[in-house]
Structure formats: C-alpha cells, structure tokens
Tab-separated table of C-alpha atoms in Angstrom:
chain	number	residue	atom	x	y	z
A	1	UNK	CA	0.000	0.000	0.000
A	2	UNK	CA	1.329	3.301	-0.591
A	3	UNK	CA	2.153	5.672	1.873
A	4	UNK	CA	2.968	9.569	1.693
A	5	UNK	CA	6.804	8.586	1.926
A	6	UNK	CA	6.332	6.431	-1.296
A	7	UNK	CA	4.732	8.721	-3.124
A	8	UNK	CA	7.558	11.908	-2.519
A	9	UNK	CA	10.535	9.689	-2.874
A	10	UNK	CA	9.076	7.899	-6.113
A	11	UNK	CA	11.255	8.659	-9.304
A	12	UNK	CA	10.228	7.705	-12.550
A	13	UNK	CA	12.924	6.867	-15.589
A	14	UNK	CA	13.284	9.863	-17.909
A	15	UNK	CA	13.245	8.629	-21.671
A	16	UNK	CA	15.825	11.385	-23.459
A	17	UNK	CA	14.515	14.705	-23.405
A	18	UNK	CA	13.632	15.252	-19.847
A	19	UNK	CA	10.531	12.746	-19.998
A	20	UNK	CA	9.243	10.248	-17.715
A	21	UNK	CA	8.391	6.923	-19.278
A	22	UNK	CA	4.523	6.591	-19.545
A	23	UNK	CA	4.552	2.455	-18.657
A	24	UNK	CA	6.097	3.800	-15.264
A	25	UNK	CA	3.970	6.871	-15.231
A	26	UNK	CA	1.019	4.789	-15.578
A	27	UNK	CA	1.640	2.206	-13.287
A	28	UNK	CA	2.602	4.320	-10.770
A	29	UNK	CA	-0.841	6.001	-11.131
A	30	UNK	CA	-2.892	2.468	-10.564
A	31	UNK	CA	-0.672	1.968	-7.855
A	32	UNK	CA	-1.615	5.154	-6.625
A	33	UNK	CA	-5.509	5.194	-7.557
A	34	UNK	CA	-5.794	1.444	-6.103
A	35	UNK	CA	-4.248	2.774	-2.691
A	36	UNK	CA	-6.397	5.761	-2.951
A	37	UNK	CA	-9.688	3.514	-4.054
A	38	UNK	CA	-8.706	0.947	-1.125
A	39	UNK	CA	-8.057	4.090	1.614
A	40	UNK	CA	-11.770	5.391	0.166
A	41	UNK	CA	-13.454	2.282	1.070
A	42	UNK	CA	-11.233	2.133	4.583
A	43	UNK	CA	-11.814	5.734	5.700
A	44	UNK	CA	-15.951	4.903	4.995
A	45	UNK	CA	-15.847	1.744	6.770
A	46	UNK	CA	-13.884	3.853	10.190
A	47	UNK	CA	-16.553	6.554	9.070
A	48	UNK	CA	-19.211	4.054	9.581
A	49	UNK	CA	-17.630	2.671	12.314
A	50	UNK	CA	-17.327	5.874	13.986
A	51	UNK	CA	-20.418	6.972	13.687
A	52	UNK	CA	-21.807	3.686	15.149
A	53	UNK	CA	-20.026	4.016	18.161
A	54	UNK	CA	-21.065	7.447	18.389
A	55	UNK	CA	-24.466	6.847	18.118
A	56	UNK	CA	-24.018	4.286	20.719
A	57	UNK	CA	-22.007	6.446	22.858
A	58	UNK	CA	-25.313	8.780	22.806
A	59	UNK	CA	-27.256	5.898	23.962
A	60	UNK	CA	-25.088	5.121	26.488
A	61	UNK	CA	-25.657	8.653	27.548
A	62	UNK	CA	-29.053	8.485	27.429
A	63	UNK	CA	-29.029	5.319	29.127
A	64	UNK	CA	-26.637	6.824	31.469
A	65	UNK	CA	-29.056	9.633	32.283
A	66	UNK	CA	-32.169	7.530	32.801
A	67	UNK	CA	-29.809	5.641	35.488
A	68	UNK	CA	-29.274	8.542	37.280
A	69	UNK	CA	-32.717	9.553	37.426
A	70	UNK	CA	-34.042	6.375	38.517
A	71	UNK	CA	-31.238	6.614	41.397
A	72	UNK	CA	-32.180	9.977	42.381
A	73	UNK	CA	-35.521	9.050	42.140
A	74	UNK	CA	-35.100	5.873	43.920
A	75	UNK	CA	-32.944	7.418	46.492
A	76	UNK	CA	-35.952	10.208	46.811
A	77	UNK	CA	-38.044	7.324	47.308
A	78	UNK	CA	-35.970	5.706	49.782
A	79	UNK	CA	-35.706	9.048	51.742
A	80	UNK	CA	-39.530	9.187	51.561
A	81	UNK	CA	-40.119	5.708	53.072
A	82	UNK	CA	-37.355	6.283	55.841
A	83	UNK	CA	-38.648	9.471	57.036
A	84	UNK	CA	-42.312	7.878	56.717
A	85	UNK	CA	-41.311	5.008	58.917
A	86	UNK	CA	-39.646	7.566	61.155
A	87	UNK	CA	-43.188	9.453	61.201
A	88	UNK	CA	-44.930	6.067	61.589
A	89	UNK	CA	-42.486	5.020	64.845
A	90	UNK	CA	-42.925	8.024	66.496
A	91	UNK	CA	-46.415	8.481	66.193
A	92	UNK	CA	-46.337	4.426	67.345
A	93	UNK	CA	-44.327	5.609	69.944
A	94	UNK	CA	-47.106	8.495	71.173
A	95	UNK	CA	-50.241	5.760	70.683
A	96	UNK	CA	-47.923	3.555	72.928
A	97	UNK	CA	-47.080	6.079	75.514
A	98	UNK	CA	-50.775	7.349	75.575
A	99	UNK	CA	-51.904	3.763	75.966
A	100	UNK	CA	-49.398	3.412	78.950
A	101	UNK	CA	-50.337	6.687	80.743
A	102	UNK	CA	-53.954	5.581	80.191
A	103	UNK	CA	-53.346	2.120	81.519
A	104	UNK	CA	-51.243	3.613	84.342
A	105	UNK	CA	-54.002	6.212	85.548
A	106	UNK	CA	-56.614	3.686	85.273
A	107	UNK	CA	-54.087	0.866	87.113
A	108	UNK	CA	-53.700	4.178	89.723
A	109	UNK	CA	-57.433	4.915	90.144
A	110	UNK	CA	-58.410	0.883	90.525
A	111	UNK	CA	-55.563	0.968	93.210
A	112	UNK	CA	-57.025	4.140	94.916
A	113	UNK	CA	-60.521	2.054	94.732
A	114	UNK	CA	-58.546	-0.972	96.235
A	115	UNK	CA	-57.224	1.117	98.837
A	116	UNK	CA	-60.222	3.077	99.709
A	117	UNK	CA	-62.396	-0.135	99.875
A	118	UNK	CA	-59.913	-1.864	102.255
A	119	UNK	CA	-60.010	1.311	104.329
A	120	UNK	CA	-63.524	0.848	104.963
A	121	UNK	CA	-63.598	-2.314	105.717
A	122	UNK	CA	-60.612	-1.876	107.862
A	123	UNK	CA	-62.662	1.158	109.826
A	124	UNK	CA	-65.703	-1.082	109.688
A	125	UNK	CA	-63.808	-4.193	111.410
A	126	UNK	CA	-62.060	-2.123	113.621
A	127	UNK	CA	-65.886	-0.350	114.405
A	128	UNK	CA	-66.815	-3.779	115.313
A	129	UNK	CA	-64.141	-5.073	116.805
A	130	UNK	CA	-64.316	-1.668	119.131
A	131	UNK	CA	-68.225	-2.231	119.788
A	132	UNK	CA	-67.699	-5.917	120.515
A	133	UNK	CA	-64.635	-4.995	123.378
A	134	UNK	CA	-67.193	-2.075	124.286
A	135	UNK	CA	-69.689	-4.686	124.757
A	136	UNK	CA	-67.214	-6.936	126.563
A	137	UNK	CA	-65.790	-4.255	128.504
A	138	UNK	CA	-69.421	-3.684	130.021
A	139	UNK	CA	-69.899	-6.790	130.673
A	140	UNK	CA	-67.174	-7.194	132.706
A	141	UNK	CA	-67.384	-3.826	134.054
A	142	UNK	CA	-70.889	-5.277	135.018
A	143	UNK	CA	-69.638	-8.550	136.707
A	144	UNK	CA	-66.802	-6.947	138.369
A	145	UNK	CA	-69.642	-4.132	140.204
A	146	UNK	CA	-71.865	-6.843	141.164
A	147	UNK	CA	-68.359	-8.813	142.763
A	148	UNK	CA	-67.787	-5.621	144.403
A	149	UNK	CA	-71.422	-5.232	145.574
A	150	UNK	CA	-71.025	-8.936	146.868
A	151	UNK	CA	-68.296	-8.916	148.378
A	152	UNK	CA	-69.477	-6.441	150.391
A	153	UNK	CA	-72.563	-8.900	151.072
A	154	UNK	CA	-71.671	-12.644	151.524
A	155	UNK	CA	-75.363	-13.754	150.779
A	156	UNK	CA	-75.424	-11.452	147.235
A	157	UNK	CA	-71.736	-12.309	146.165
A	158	UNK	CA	-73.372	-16.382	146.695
A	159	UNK	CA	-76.294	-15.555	144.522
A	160	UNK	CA	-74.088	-13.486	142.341
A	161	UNK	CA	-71.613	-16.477	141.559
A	162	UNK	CA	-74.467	-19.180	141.157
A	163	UNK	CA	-75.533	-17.414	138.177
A	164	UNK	CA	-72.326	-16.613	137.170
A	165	UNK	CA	-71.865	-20.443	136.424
A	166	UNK	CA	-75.131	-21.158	135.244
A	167	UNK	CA	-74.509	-18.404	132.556
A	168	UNK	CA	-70.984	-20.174	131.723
C-alpha cells in the first residue's frame, strides 16, 4: 500500500529529453488510484464505524441519564419511606405512651378504689371489733360491780356467783 513517503521519494525513468516513461507513469498512477480507491473504502468503513459508536455512545448517555434519574428518584423514594417510617415510629411511639399513661391512671385509680375499699372495711372491722370490746368491757365492768357489791354482802356475792356459772 502506498504511503505519503512512497509517493515523494518515487522517481520515474526519464526517456531522453527530460521525460518520464509513460509504462512507469502509468503504473505508478494504478498503484496510486488502487491505494487511494482501497483508503476510500477504509476511511468509509472507520466513518461508519465511527459513527456507530457514536451513536451508541449517545445511547449510552441516554441510558446513562435515565440511570441517574431512577437513582435519584429511587434514592428520593428511599428518603420518603425512611422518614415515613420515622413518622410512623414516632407516632407508634405516642399511641404507645398514651396507651401506657392511660393504663397507668386507670391501674392508679383501681388501686385508689382498692385502697379506699380496704379502708372501709378496715374502719368497719375495727368499728366492730371496738363495739364488741365495748360490749365486753361492760360486761365485765358489770360482773366486776356486782363482785364488788357482793363482796361487800356474803349472801349477794353467793347468789351473784351461782348465776355466774349457770350463765358459763
């Protein structure tokens, strides 16, 4: 194939007067035209091939593009969801917290009601239990006058302890 060096350095026989041999001449200019003819075809094929990969290079661009808005759009998303769950947990959290105060006053006021009704029965036993040592109290307060009264008297303390017994 002929190059640019070829073609400067190549020298052609002159035929007498100064003139190149045309069989040289000629063949020198197939050589030339089937270089140029075969550099033609070349440079379109590269031309082709160029402009494949360019067009190809604008679709990876494209492609490129659409990638990073689907990232930034995923990512947007992904932001979204997070701070939705955050919104979501913390609003769990409040429901949860109200549930437990609620659960904790109620728990507090059943305890109060717990209390209260013990108290009452506690007064009410201890009412009772009060009235029934009253009661007992008299009693003996009773018995122990009449002892007194008897013992002053022989024949009323002898009465006095005959129906003590028949009581008992």
């Amino acid at each position: 194939m002929l190059n640019p060096d070829k073609i400067k350095e190549k020298e052609f026989q002159t035929t007498g007067r100064g003139s190149y041999r045309a069989d040289d001449v000629d063949s020198f200019l197939a050589e030339v035209s089937s270089s140029y003819e075969q550099m033609f075809k070349e440079n379109g094929e590269l031309v082709k091939k160029i402009s494949l990969l360019a067009n190809k290079v604008e679709e990876y661009k494209k492609d490129e593009n659409s990638l990073k808005e689907a990232l930034l759009a995923a990512q947007k998303l992904a932001d979204k969801i997070v701070a939705d769950a955050k919104g979501k947990i913390k609003s769990d959290l409040a429901d949860a917290q109200d549930k437990v105060d609620g659960m904790l006053s109620s728990a507090k006021g059943e305890a109060a009601d717990i209390v209260a009704k013990a108290k009452n029965e506690a007064d009410g036993t201890i009412l009772q239990a009060k009235k029934q040592a009253d009661e007992i109290l008299g009693t003996v307060n009773r018995k122990a006058s009449r002892l007194i009264c008897c013992r002053r008297s022989p024949r009323i303390f002898a009465q006095s302890l005959s129906r003590c017994t028949r009581n008992t």
